[in-house]
mmCIF file of C-alpha atoms in Angstrom:
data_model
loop_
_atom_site.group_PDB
_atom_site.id
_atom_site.type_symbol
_atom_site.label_atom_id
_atom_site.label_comp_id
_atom_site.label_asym_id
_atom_site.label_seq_id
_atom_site.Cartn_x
_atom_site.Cartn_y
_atom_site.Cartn_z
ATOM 1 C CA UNK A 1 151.563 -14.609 -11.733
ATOM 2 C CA UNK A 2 147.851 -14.098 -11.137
ATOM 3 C CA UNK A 3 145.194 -16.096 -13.014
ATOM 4 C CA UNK A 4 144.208 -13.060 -15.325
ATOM 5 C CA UNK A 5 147.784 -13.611 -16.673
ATOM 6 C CA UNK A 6 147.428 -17.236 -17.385
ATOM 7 C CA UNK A 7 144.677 -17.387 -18.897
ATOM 8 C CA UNK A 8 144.122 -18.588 -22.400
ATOM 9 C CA UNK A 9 142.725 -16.281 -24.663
ATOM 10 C CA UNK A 10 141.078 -17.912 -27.494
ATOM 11 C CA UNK A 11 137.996 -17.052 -29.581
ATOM 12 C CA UNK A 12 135.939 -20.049 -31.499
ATOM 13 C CA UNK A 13 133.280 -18.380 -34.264
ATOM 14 C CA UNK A 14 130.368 -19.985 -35.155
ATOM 15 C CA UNK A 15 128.506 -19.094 -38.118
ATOM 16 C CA UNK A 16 125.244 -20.394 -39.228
ATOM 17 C CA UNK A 17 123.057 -19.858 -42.085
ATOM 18 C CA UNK A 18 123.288 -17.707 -44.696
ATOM 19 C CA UNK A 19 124.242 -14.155 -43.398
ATOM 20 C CA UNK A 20 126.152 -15.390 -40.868
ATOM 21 C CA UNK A 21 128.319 -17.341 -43.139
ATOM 22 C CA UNK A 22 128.605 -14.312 -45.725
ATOM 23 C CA UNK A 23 129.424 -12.538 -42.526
ATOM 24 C CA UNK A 24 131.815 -14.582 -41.258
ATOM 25 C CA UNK A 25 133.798 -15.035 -44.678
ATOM 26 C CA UNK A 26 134.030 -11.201 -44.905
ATOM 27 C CA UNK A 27 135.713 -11.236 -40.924
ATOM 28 C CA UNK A 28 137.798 -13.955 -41.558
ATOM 29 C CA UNK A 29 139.050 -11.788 -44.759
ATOM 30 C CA UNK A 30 139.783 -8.954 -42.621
ATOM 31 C CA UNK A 31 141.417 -10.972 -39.806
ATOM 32 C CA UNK A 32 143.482 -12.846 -41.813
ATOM 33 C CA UNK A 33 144.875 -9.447 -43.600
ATOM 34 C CA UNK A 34 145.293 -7.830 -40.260
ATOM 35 C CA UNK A 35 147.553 -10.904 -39.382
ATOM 36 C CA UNK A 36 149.752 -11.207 -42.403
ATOM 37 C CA UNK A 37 147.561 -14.880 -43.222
ATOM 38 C CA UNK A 38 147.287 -15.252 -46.731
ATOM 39 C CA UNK A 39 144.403 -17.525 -48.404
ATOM 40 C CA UNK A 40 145.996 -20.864 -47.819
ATOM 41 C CA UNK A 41 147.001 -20.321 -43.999
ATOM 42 C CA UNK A 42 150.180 -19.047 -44.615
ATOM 43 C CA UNK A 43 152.059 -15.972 -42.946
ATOM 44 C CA UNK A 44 153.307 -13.473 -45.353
ATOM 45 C CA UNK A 45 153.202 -10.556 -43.028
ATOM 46 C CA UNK A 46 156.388 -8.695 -42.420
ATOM 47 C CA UNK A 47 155.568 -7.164 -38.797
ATOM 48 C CA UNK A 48 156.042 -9.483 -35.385
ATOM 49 C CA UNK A 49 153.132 -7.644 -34.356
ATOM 50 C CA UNK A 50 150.840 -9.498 -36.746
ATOM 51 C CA UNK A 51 151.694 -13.247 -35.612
ATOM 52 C CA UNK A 52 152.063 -11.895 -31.804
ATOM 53 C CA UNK A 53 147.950 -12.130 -31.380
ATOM 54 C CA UNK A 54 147.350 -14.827 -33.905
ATOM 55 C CA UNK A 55 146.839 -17.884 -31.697
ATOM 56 C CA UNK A 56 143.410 -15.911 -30.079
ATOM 57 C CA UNK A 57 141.819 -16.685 -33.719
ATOM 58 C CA UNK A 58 143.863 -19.577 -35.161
ATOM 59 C CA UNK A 59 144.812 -22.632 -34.480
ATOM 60 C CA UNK A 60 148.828 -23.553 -36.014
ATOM 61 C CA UNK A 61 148.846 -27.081 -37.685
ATOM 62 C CA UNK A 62 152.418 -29.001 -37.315
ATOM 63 C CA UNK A 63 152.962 -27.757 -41.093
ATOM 64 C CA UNK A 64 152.834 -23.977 -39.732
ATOM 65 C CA UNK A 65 149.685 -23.023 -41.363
ATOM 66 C CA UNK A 66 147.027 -21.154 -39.370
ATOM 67 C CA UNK A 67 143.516 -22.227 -39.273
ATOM 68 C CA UNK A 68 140.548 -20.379 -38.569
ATOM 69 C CA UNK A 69 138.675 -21.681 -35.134
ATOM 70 C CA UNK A 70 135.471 -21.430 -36.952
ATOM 71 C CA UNK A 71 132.657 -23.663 -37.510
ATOM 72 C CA UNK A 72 130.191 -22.718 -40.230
ATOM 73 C CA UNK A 73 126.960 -24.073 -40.607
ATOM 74 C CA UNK A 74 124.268 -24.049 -43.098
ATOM 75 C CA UNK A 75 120.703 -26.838 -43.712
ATOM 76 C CA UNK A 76 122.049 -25.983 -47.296
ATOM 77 C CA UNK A 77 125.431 -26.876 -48.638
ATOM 78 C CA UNK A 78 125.272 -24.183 -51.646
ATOM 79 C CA UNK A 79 126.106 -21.286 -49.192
ATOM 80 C CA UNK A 80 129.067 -23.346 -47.415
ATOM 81 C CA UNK A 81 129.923 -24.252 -51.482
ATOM 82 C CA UNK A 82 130.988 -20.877 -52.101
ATOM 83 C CA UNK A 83 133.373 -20.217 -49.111
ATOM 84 C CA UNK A 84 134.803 -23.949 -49.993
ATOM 85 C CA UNK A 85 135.453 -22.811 -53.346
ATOM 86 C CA UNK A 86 136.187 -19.086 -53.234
ATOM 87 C CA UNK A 87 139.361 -17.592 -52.366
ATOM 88 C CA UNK A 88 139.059 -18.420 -48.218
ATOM 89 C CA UNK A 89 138.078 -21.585 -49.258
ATOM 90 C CA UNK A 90 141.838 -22.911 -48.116
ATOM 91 C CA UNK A 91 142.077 -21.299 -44.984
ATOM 92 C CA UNK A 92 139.172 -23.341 -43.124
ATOM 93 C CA UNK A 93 139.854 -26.603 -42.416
ATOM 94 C CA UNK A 94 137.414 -28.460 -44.087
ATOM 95 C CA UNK A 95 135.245 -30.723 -41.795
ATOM 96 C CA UNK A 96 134.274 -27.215 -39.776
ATOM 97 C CA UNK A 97 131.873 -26.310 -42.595
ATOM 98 C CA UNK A 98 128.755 -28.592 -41.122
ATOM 99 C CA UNK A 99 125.872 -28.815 -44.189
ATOM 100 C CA UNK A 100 122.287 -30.089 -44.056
ATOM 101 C CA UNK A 101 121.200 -32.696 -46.324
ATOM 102 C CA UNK A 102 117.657 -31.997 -46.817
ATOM 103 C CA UNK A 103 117.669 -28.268 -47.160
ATOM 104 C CA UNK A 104 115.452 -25.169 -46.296
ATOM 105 C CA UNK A 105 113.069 -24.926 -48.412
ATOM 106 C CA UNK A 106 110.114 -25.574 -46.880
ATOM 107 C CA UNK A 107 111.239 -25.988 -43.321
ATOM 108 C CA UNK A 108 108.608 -23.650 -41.490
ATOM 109 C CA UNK A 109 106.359 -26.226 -42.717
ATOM 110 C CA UNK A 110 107.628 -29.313 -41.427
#
């Protein structure tokens, strides 16, 4: 086997502020359909195909659920708020959405 063949192929997304969070919600909707990953990290595709590729965007707890390799980060936790409680909001795992405490208002003046 060469090295190209070995290789790990594995993509981490980061997303910060707001567009790139609204962005990022809106790929990880389409990935997750393309895959057959419901809302919660489940598979409920029907095609091999659709798990065969999975592990380049998700990571596979010991439960069998898939998790996004995404961090998402915002200086405002109202942005983050909606993925958290929208219908991706179980898919990400959590302590990979990374909020400010202070804010943004303001910030080109500090």
């Amino acid at each position: 086997q060469t090295n190209k063949e070995k290789m790990v192929r594995e993509v981490v997304s980061f997303h910060a502020g707001q567009c790139g969070n609204q962005i990022g919600k809106e790929f990880w909707g389409i990935v997750s359909n393309e895959h057959g990953i419901n809302e919660t990290g489940t598979y409920t595709g029907d095609k091999d195909e659709q798990l065969e590729r999975a592990y380049v965007f998700y990571s596979e707890t010991s439960s069998g659920k898939y998790v996004p390799r995404a961090i998402q980060t915002d200086l405002e936790v109202g942005v983050l708020d909606v993925i958290r409680k929208g219908n991706l909001g179980g898919l990400f795992k959590p302590s990979n959405l990374v909020a400010g405490t202070s804010g943004a208002g303001n910030n080109w003046a500090k």
